[in-house]
Structures are given as structure tokens and as C-alpha cells.
mmCIF file of C-alpha atoms in Angstrom:
data_model
loop_
_atom_site.group_PDB
_atom_site.id
_atom_site.type_symbol
_atom_site.label_atom_id
_atom_site.label_comp_id
_atom_site.label_asym_id
_atom_site.label_seq_id
_atom_site.Cartn_x
_atom_site.Cartn_y
_atom_site.Cartn_z
ATOM 1 C CA MET B 717 113.020 58.797 -3.009
ATOM 2 C CA ASP B 718 110.394 60.111 -0.619
ATOM 3 C CA PHE B 719 109.338 57.504 2.002
ATOM 4 C CA SER B 720 105.610 58.072 1.462
ATOM 5 C CA LEU B 721 106.067 57.633 -2.293
ATOM 6 C CA PHE B 722 107.980 54.409 -1.659
ATOM 7 C CA LYS B 723 105.141 53.241 0.625
ATOM 8 C CA VAL B 724 102.564 53.972 -2.083
ATOM 9 C CA PHE B 725 104.680 52.057 -4.599
ATOM 10 C CA ILE B 726 104.964 49.018 -2.298
ATOM 11 C CA PHE B 727 101.246 49.124 -1.487
ATOM 12 C CA SER B 728 100.279 49.364 -5.172
ATOM 13 C CA THR B 729 102.568 46.494 -6.111
ATOM 14 C CA VAL B 730 101.301 44.256 -3.321
ATOM 15 C CA ALA B 731 97.665 45.168 -4.004
ATOM 16 C CA ILE B 732 98.027 44.315 -7.710
ATOM 17 C CA LEU B 733 99.723 41.042 -6.780
ATOM 18 C CA ALA B 734 96.902 40.255 -4.316
ATOM 19 C CA ILE B 735 94.247 40.874 -6.979
ATOM 20 C CA PHE B 736 96.193 38.833 -9.550
ATOM 21 C CA SER B 737 96.709 35.886 -7.190
ATOM 22 C CA SER B 738 93.032 35.973 -6.170
ATOM 23 C CA LEU B 739 91.962 35.883 -9.817
ATOM 24 C CA MET B 740 94.360 33.028 -10.510
ATOM 25 C CA MET B 741 92.984 31.177 -7.485
ATOM 26 C CA VAL B 742 89.369 31.306 -8.641
ATOM 27 C CA THR B 743 90.128 30.564 -12.293
ATOM 28 C CA ARG B 744 92.384 27.485 -11.912
ATOM 29 C CA LYS B 745 90.784 24.104 -12.553
ATOM 30 C CA ASN B 746 93.324 22.166 -10.518
ATOM 31 C CA PRO B 747 92.484 22.583 -6.793
ATOM 32 C CA ILE B 748 96.145 22.244 -5.787
ATOM 33 C CA HIS B 749 97.068 25.171 -8.034
ATOM 34 C CA SER B 750 94.185 27.184 -6.561
ATOM 35 C CA ALA B 751 95.419 26.423 -3.055
ATOM 36 C CA LEU B 752 98.951 27.559 -3.945
ATOM 37 C CA TRP B 753 97.657 30.831 -5.409
ATOM 38 C CA LEU B 754 95.612 31.286 -2.225
ATOM 39 C CA ILE B 755 98.855 31.076 -0.224
ATOM 40 C CA VAL B 756 100.289 33.883 -2.372
ATOM 41 C CA SER B 757 97.151 35.913 -1.746
ATOM 42 C CA PHE B 758 97.421 35.375 2.027
ATOM 43 C CA CYS B 759 101.082 36.459 2.015
ATOM 44 C CA THR B 760 100.318 39.637 0.080
ATOM 45 C CA MET B 761 97.551 40.435 2.555
ATOM 46 C CA ALA B 762 100.061 39.957 5.364
ATOM 47 C CA VAL B 763 102.311 42.582 3.765
ATOM 48 C CA ILE B 764 99.359 44.980 3.605
ATOM 49 C CA TYR B 765 98.659 44.341 7.300
ATOM 50 C CA LEU B 766 102.303 45.116 8.062
ATOM 51 C CA MET B 767 102.013 48.396 6.191
ATOM 52 C CA LEU B 768 98.928 49.221 8.292
ATOM 53 C CA ASN B 769 101.059 48.718 11.429
ATOM 54 C CA ALA B 770 99.145 45.570 12.420
ATOM 55 C CA GLN B 771 102.077 43.264 13.051
ATOM 56 C CA PHE B 772 100.116 40.696 15.069
ATOM 57 C CA ILE B 773 97.485 40.262 12.341
ATOM 58 C CA ALA B 774 100.258 39.927 9.725
ATOM 59 C CA VAL B 775 102.037 37.200 11.671
ATOM 60 C CA ALA B 776 98.728 35.437 12.401
ATOM 61 C CA GLN B 777 97.834 35.680 8.702
ATOM 62 C CA VAL B 778 101.033 33.910 7.701
ATOM 63 C CA MET B 779 101.145 31.374 10.531
ATOM 64 C CA VAL B 780 97.461 30.490 10.782
ATOM 65 C CA TYR B 781 96.077 31.009 7.288
ATOM 66 C CA ALA B 782 99.039 30.559 4.953
ATOM 67 C CA GLY B 783 100.460 27.863 7.220
ATOM 68 C CA ALA B 784 98.007 25.782 9.204
ATOM 69 C CA ILE B 785 94.742 26.363 7.351
ATOM 70 C CA MET B 786 96.333 25.924 3.923
ATOM 71 C CA MET B 787 98.008 22.704 5.028
ATOM 72 C CA LEU B 788 94.592 21.514 6.158
ATOM 73 C CA ILE B 789 93.004 22.480 2.824
ATOM 74 C CA ILE B 790 95.751 20.766 0.798
ATOM 75 C CA PHE B 791 95.496 17.713 3.044
ATOM 76 C CA VAL B 792 91.728 17.548 2.450
ATOM 77 C CA ILE B 793 92.183 17.992 -1.326
ATOM 78 C CA MET B 794 94.643 15.117 -1.404
ATOM 79 C CA LEU B 795 92.434 12.931 0.810
ATOM 80 C CA VAL B 796 89.306 13.491 -1.250
ATOM 81 C CA HIS B 797 91.272 13.220 -4.551
ATOM 82 C CA LEU B 798 89.668 16.278 -6.040
ATOM 83 C CA GLU B 799 92.523 16.579 -8.516
ATOM 84 C CA LYS B 800 91.227 13.455 -10.281
ATOM 85 C CA ASP B 801 87.795 14.987 -10.719
ATOM 86 C CA ILE B 802 89.024 17.805 -12.908
ATOM 87 C CA VAL B 803 86.736 18.154 -15.853
ATOM 88 C CA SER B 804 88.660 19.031 -18.973
ATOM 89 C CA GLU B 805 85.579 19.850 -20.982
ATOM 90 C CA ARG B 806 85.193 23.456 -22.019
ATOM 91 C CA ARG B 807 81.677 23.142 -23.341
ATOM 92 C CA PHE B 808 79.234 25.967 -23.127
ATOM 93 C CA SER B 809 76.302 25.191 -20.833
ATOM 94 C CA ALA B 810 73.274 27.014 -19.489
ATOM 95 C CA THR B 811 74.652 26.780 -15.942
ATOM 96 C CA LYS B 812 77.855 28.559 -16.936
ATOM 97 C CA PHE B 813 75.876 31.241 -18.725
ATOM 98 C CA VAL B 814 73.623 31.864 -15.693
ATOM 99 C CA GLY B 815 76.653 31.854 -13.365
ATOM 100 C CA GLY B 816 78.487 34.378 -15.534
ATOM 101 C CA PHE B 817 75.404 36.574 -15.802
ATOM 102 C CA VAL B 818 74.850 36.596 -12.021
ATOM 103 C CA THR B 819 78.557 37.357 -11.477
ATOM 104 C CA VAL B 820 78.451 40.348 -13.820
ATOM 105 C CA ILE B 821 75.281 41.668 -12.136
ATOM 106 C CA LEU B 822 76.840 41.352 -8.674
ATOM 107 C CA LEU B 823 80.038 43.072 -9.844
ATOM 108 C CA LEU B 824 78.034 45.947 -11.323
ATOM 109 C CA GLU B 825 76.063 46.298 -8.073
ATOM 110 C CA ILE B 826 79.268 46.438 -6.026
ATOM 111 C CA LEU B 827 80.735 49.062 -8.368
ATOM 112 C CA LEU B 828 77.545 51.126 -8.288
ATOM 113 C CA VAL B 829 77.274 51.065 -4.492
ATOM 114 C CA SER B 830 80.972 51.802 -3.953
ATOM 115 C CA LEU B 831 80.867 54.766 -6.340
ATOM 116 C CA SER B 832 77.575 56.263 -5.149
ATOM 117 C CA TYR B 833 77.661 55.699 -1.397
ATOM 118 C CA GLN B 834 80.310 56.741 1.060
ATOM 119 C CA ILE B 835 80.408 55.386 4.574
ATOM 120 C CA PRO B 836 81.164 58.283 6.927
ATOM 121 C CA GLY B 837 82.852 56.015 9.470
ATOM 122 C CA ARG B 838 82.890 56.284 13.217
ATOM 123 C CA GLU B 839 85.804 56.486 15.530
ATOM 124 C CA GLY B 840 85.840 53.412 17.732
ATOM 125 C CA VAL B 841 87.243 52.834 21.169
ATOM 126 C CA TYR B 842 90.567 51.565 19.868
ATOM 127 C CA THR B 843 92.007 54.469 17.926
ATOM 128 C CA PRO B 844 95.476 54.117 16.359
ATOM 129 C CA GLU B 845 96.922 56.182 19.203
ATOM 130 C CA THR B 846 95.311 53.896 21.821
ATOM 131 C CA VAL B 847 96.557 50.773 20.042
ATOM 132 C CA ASP B 848 100.052 52.232 19.837
ATOM 133 C CA ALA B 849 99.971 53.103 23.537
ATOM 134 C CA ILE B 850 98.724 49.682 24.714
ATOM 135 C CA GLY B 851 100.431 47.540 22.104
ATOM 136 C CA ASN B 852 99.051 45.760 19.046
ATOM 137 C CA VAL B 853 99.458 42.203 20.352
ATOM 138 C CA LYS B 854 97.973 42.996 23.755
ATOM 139 C CA VAL B 855 94.890 44.680 22.271
ATOM 140 C CA VAL B 856 94.178 41.877 19.792
ATOM 141 C CA GLY B 857 94.844 39.173 22.376
ATOM 142 C CA SER B 858 92.603 40.733 25.006
ATOM 143 C CA LEU B 859 89.781 41.221 22.495
ATOM 144 C CA LEU B 860 90.150 37.750 20.973
ATOM 145 C CA TYR B 861 90.230 35.903 24.279
ATOM 146 C CA GLY B 862 87.867 38.278 26.078
ATOM 147 C CA GLN B 863 85.111 40.076 24.220
ATOM 148 C CA TYR B 864 85.180 37.831 21.135
ATOM 149 C CA LEU B 865 85.912 34.485 22.798
ATOM 150 C CA PHE B 866 82.579 32.923 21.768
ATOM 151 C CA PRO B 867 82.930 33.687 18.002
ATOM 152 C CA PHE B 868 86.546 32.490 18.223
ATOM 153 C CA GLU B 869 85.443 29.161 19.691
ATOM 154 C CA ILE B 870 82.627 28.870 17.119
ATOM 155 C CA ALA B 871 85.219 29.284 14.342
ATOM 156 C CA SER B 872 87.357 26.518 15.833
ATOM 157 C CA ILE B 873 84.303 24.223 16.052
ATOM 158 C CA LEU B 874 83.538 24.953 12.379
ATOM 159 C CA LEU B 875 87.085 23.936 11.461
ATOM 160 C CA LEU B 876 86.687 20.733 13.448
ATOM 161 C CA VAL B 877 83.414 19.988 11.643
ATOM 162 C CA GLY B 878 85.227 20.531 8.323
ATOM 163 C CA ILE B 879 87.922 18.015 9.281
ATOM 164 C CA VAL B 880 85.331 15.428 10.371
ATOM 165 C CA GLY B 881 83.407 16.003 7.119
ATOM 166 C CA ALA B 882 86.551 15.397 5.055
ATOM 167 C CA VAL B 883 87.239 12.149 6.907
ATOM 168 C CA VAL B 884 83.640 10.994 6.354
ATOM 169 C CA LEU B 885 83.896 11.823 2.624
ATOM 170 C CA VAL B 886 87.136 9.855 2.294
ATOM 171 C CA ARG B 887 85.755 6.831 4.149
ATOM 172 C CA GLY B 888 82.673 6.771 1.884
ATOM 173 C CA ARG B 889 84.805 6.876 -1.267
ATOM 174 C CA ARG B 890 87.160 4.191 -0.006
ATOM 175 C CA LYS B 891 84.217 1.870 0.723
ATOM 176 C CA THR B 892 82.849 2.440 -2.776
ATOM 177 C CA GLY B 893 86.301 1.851 -4.263
ATOM 178 C CA ASN B 894 86.768 -1.389 -2.287
ATOM 179 C CA GLU B 895 83.380 -2.691 -3.429
ATOM 180 C CA LYS B 896 84.286 -1.955 -7.063
ATOM 181 C CA ASP B 897 87.646 -3.719 -6.627
ATOM 182 C CA ARG B 898 85.960 -6.787 -5.190
ATOM 183 C CA ALA B 899 83.429 -6.876 -8.051
ATOM 184 C CA LEU B 900 86.240 -6.560 -10.630
ATOM 185 C CA LYS B 901 88.237 -9.336 -8.978
ATOM 186 C CA ALA B 902 85.192 -11.636 -8.898
ATOM 187 C CA GLU B 903 84.433 -10.899 -12.536
ATOM 188 C CA SER B 904 88.030 -11.505 -13.655
ATOM 189 C CA SER B 905 88.265 -14.779 -11.699
ATOM 190 C CA LYS B 906 84.985 -15.919 -13.273
ATOM 191 C CA LEU B 907 86.377 -15.134 -16.759
ATOM 192 C CA ILE B 908 89.575 -17.061 -15.980
ATOM 193 C CA ALA B 909 87.557 -20.035 -14.711
ATOM 194 C CA ASP B 910 85.362 -20.025 -17.848
ATOM 195 C CA ASN B 911 88.413 -20.069 -20.146
#
């Protein structure tokens, strides 16, 4: 089998798997299932990065996103107990209708723009030949910790804010749950005393 044909086959398979896992992620009602499908989507994207000769991005995709970030998301889901808030109702509502309508309109706009407009593209400073000469890891590292250090730090602060927000949400729910427990205990002891 020709190598380029094999590469096209692998790319097509991984791309279809990435689309399928993304669809499964957004359509699952259980947040844990959505998070697991998101891990599959991240891993398929890592394979695509490998095929584009971006080894550093592929490893970072698996280690940072599929590893650390997903552990954080699953941890937050379990802390907030989102899995208990799953609504099993499949009723038709006006909100769902408007959401579906807006989604279809946005999808049609994306299809129309992608079919009618072609971005000519510009050759940047870091051409594939330059990246190959310097080294993928060195280029990404120097850009990430040099030119793009401020956005990188902003992203880490956003993650920290997300963690603090999850802790605040959990503390609020626990307080509400403790107050309900105390009220139930007082009510049950009053009933026992009356009998």
C-alpha cells in the first residue's frame, strides 16, 4: 500500500472518530459520559497533531488536556454532583425549539461561509522548514514562554478562578444540605416527642 494512501486512510479514520466523539460529548445527558467522550476527542486530536508533525503539541494535548484538565473537570463534576441533576424529561419546550433553530442557522452560516469564501493564507515566520531546522519543541517553548507568556499566564489564572468557583459552589451546596438535615432532624424529633 502506498504510504500517502495509508496516511489519508489514518487521517480519515481519526477525523471521523473525532467528529463522532465530539457529537457524543455534546449529546450525552450524563456529564461523566460527556467528559469521557471529550477524552476520546482529545486523543484523536493528538493523533492528528502527530500526523501534522507537531509532536510537542500532541504530547501536550494528551498530558495537559486529556490528563490534567480532564481530571480537573471530572473532579469538579463529582464535587458539584452534577450527575444527580440529570433531568430525565424529554418534553418539548420553547427553549429547546429556539436553541435548535439558532443551532441550525449557525450551522448553515458556517457551511455557506466555508463554501463561498477561501482564505488565501499568508506564510508566517515559522515555516515548516524553519520549524524542522530549529526543532518543534524549541520553537513552541520559546514562543510560549517568550512572545505569548502573558496569554499563557492569563489562561492559568482562568483555570485557578475555575477551581475557586467550584469550591465556592460546593461549599454553598453543603451549607444548604446541612441546614436541610438539621431541619429534618428537628422535625423528626418533634414527631417522636409528640407520639
